Short mmCIF file of C-alpha atoms in Angstrom, two decimals:
data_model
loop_
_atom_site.label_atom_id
_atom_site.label_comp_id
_atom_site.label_asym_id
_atom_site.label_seq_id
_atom_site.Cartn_x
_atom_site.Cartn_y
_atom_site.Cartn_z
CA UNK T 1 70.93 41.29 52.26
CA UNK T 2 67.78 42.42 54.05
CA UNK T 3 65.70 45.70 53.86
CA UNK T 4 66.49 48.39 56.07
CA UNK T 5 64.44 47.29 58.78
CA UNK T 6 61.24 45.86 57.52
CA UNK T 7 60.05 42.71 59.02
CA UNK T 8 56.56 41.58 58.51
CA UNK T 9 56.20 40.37 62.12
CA UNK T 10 56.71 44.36 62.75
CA UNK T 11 55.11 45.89 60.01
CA UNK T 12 52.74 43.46 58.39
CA UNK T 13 48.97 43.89 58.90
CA UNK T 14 47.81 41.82 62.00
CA UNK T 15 45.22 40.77 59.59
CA UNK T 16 45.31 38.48 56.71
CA UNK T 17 44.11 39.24 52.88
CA UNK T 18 40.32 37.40 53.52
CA UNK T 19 37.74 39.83 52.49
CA UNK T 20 34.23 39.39 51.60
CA UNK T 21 33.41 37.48 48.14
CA UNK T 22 32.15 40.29 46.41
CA UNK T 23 34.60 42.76 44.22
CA UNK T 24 35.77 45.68 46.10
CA UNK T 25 36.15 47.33 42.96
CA UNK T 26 35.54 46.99 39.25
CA UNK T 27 38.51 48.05 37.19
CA UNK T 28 37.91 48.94 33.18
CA UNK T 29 41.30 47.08 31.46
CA UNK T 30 42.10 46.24 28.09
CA UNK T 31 39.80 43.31 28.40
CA UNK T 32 37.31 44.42 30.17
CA UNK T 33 35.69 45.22 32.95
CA UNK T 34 37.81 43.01 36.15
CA UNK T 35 36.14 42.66 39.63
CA UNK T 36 38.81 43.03 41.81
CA UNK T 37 39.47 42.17 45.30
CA UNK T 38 36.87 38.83 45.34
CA UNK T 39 37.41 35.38 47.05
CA UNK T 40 39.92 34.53 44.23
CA UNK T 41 42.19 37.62 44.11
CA UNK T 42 41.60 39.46 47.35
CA UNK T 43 43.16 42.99 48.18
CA UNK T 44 46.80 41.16 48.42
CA UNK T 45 48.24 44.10 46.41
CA UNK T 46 46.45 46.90 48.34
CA UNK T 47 47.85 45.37 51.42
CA UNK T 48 51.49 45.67 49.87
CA UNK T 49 51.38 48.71 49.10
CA UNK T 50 49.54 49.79 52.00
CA UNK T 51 52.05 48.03 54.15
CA UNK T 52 54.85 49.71 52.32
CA UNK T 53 53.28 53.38 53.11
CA UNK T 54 53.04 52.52 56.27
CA UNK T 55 56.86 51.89 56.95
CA UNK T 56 58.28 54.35 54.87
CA UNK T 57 55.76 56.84 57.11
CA UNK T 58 56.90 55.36 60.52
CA UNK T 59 53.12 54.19 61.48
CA UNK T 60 52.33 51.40 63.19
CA UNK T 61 50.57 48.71 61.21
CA UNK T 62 47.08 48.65 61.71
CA UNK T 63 45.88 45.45 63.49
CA UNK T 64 41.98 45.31 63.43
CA UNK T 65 40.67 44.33 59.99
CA UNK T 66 38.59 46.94 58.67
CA UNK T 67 35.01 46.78 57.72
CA UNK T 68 33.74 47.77 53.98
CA UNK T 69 32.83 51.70 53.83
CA UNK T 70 35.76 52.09 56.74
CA UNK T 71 38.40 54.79 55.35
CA UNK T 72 41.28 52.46 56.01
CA UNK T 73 39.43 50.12 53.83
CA UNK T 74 38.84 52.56 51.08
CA UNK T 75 42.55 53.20 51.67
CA UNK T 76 43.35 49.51 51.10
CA UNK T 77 41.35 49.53 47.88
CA UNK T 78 42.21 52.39 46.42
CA UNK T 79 45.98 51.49 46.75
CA UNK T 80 45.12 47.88 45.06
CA UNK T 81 44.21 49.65 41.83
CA UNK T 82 47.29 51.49 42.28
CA UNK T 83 49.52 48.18 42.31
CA UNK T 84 47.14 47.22 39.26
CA UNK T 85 49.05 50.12 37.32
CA UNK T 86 45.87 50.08 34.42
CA UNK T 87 46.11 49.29 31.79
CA UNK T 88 49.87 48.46 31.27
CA UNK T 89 50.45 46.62 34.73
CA UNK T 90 47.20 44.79 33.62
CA UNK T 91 49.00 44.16 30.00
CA UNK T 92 52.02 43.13 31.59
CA UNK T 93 50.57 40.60 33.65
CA UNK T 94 48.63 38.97 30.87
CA UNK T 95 51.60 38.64 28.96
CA UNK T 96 53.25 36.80 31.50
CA UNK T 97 50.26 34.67 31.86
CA UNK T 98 50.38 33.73 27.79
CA UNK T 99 54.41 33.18 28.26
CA UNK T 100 55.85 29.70 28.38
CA UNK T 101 57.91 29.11 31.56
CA UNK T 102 61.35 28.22 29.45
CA UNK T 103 61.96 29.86 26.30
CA UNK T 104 60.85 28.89 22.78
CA UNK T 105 63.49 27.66 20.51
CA UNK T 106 63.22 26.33 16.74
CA UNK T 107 66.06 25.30 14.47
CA UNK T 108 67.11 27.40 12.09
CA UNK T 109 69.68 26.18 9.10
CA UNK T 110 70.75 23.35 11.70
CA UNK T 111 71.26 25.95 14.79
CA UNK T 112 68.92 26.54 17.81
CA UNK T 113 67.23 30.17 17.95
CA UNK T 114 65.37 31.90 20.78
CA UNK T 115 62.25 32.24 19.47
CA UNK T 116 60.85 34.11 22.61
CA UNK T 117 61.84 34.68 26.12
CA UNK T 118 59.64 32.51 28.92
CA UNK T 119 59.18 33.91 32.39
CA UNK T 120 61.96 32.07 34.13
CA UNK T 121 64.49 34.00 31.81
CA UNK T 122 62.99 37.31 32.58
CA UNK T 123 62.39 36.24 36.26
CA UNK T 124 66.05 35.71 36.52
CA UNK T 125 67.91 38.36 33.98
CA UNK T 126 65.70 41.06 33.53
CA UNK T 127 63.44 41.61 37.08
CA UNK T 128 66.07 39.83 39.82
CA UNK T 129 68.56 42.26 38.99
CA UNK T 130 66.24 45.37 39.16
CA UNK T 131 64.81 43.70 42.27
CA UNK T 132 68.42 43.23 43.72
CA UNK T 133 69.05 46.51 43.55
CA UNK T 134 66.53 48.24 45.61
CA UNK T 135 66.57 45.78 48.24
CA UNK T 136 70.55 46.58 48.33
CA UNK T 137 69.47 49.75 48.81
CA UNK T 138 67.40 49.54 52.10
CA UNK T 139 64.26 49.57 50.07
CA UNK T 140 61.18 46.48 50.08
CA UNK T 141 60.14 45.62 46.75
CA UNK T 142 56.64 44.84 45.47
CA UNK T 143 56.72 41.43 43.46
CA UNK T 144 53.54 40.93 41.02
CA UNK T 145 53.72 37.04 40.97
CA UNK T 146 52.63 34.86 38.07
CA UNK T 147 50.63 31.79 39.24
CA UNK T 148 48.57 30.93 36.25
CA UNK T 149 49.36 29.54 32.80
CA UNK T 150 46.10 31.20 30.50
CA UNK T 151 44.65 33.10 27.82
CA UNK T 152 41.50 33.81 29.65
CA UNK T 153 41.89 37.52 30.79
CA UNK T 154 39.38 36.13 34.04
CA UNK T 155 42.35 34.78 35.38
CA UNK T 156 44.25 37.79 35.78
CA UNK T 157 42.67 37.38 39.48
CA UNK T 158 44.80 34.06 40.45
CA UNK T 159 47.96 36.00 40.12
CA UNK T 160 49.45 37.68 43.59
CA UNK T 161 51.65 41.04 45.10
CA UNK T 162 54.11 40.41 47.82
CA UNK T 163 56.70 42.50 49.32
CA UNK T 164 60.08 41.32 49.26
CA UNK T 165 62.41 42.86 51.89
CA UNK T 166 65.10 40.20 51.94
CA UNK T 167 67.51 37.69 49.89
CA UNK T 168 70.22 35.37 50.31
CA UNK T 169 72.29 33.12 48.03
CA UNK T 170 74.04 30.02 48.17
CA UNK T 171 75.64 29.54 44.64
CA UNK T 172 73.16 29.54 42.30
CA UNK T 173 70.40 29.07 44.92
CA UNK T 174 67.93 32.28 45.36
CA UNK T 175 65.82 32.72 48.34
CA UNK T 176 63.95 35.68 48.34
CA UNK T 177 61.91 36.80 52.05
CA UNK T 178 58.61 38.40 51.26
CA UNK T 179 55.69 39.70 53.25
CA UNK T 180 52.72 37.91 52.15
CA UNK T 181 49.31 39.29 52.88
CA UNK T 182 47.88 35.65 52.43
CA UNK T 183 50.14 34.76 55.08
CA UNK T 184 50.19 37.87 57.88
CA UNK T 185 52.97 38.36 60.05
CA UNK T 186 55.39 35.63 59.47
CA UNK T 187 59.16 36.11 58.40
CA UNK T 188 59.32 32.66 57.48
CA UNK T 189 57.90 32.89 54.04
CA UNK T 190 59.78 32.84 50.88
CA UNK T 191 60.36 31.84 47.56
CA UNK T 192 63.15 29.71 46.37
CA UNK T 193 64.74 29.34 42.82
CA UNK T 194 67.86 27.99 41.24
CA UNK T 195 69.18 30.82 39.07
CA UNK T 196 72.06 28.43 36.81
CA UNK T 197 69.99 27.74 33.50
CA UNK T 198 66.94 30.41 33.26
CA UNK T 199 66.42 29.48 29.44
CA UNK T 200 64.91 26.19 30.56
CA UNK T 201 61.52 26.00 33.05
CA UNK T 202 62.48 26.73 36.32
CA UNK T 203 60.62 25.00 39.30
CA UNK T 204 60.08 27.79 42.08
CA UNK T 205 59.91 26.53 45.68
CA UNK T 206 57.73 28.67 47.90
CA UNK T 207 55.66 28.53 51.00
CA UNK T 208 53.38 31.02 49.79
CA UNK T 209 49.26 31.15 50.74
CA UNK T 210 48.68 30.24 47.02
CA UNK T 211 47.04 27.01 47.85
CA UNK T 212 47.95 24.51 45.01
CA UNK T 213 48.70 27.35 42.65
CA UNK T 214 52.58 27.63 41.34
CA UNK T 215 54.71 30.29 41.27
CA UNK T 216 55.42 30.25 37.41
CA UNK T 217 57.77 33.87 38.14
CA UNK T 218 57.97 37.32 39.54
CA UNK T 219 58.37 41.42 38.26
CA UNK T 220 59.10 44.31 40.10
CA UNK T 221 56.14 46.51 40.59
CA UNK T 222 56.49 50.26 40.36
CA UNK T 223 55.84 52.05 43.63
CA UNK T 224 54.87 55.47 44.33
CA UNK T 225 54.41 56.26 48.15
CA UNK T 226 50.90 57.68 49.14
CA UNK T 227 50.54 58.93 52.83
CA UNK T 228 48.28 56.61 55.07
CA UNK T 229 44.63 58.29 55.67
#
């Protein structure tokens, strides 16, 4: 099932998510101040949801990167600490950070008890479903995607926003399309998962500009349209 029209050869930025090494912005979270939109992080949510105002609004996709101080590059910014949702998108993405990838168990008068959920559980039976939905609907999702296993709220940065527009199945097999700032305008990216046993670690497949980093899962992000400057 695909998103009613969205392709990110059509209406990705011509540009990728490379901007100078500095923050953009410094967000106050839970933790502290968080420089946002440096080397490590870059504007990759900004760009999601920028790229998602521009479709719903009809506009064609910019294609020049834009310079700091240049009002599509405030826009860009100031739609990255949307995506952020502070503080409880920031919350909820350290959470999933400090999560195992399969659930905890212990043994409790000789049976096996879920101690607490890991992120391939609530990948797979609490966000796919949600995420299902709205993409069955005509509508792109924004996916905040765990890469990092840490405590350290610093790494908040090596996590990542794409835009799903697209699934298919084959069984159990999940492959979900996504527009991937890191990547530009290529409909060949994705992320792949087996959905059969979420309680145990699964290993996601993706071809995702994450470098070496894993994806460990993914959550729906709440959207709220803003009209392009």
């Amino acid at each position: 099932m695909a998103a009613d029209g969205f392709l990110p050869t059509k209406h990705g930025f011509a540009f990728t998510n490379a901007w100078p090494q500095q923050p953009a912005v410094v967000v106050p979270t839970p933790f502290g101040e968080l420089g946002l939109g440096n080397a490590a992080g870059g504007l990759c949510g900004g760009m999601v949801f920028a790229a998602m105002d521009y479709w719903l609004t009809g506009r064609e996709p910019a294609t020049a990167r834009p310079p700091a101080g240049d009002p599509f590059y405030r826009f860009i910014v100031a739609r990255l600490i949307d995506s952020w949702h502070v503080p409880a998108g920031v919350a909820q993405y350290y959470q999933w950070m400090s999560l195992p990838d399969g659930d905890n168990t212990m043994k409790v008068f000789g049976r096996q008890v879920i101690v607490e959920r890991g992120l391939s559980w609530r990948t797979v039976r609490v966000q796919w479903p949600q995420i299902k939905r709205d993409l069955d609907r005509g509508l792109p999702v924004p996916l905040g995607v765990v890469t990092v296993a840490s405590r350290n709220p610093k790494d908040l940065a090596f996590n990542h926003q794409v835009l799903a527009y697209a699934y298919e199945t084959d069984g159990s097999r999940l492959t979900v399309r996504v527009y991937d700032p890191n990547r530009g305008r290529r409909d060949d990216t994705t992320i792949e998962l087996d959905t059969s046993a979420p309680a145990k670690a699964i290993a996601f497949t993706h071809n995702l500009g994450l470098g070496a980093r894993p994806v460990r899962g993914f959550f729906r992000v709440a959207y709220t349209p803003r009209k392009p400057d």
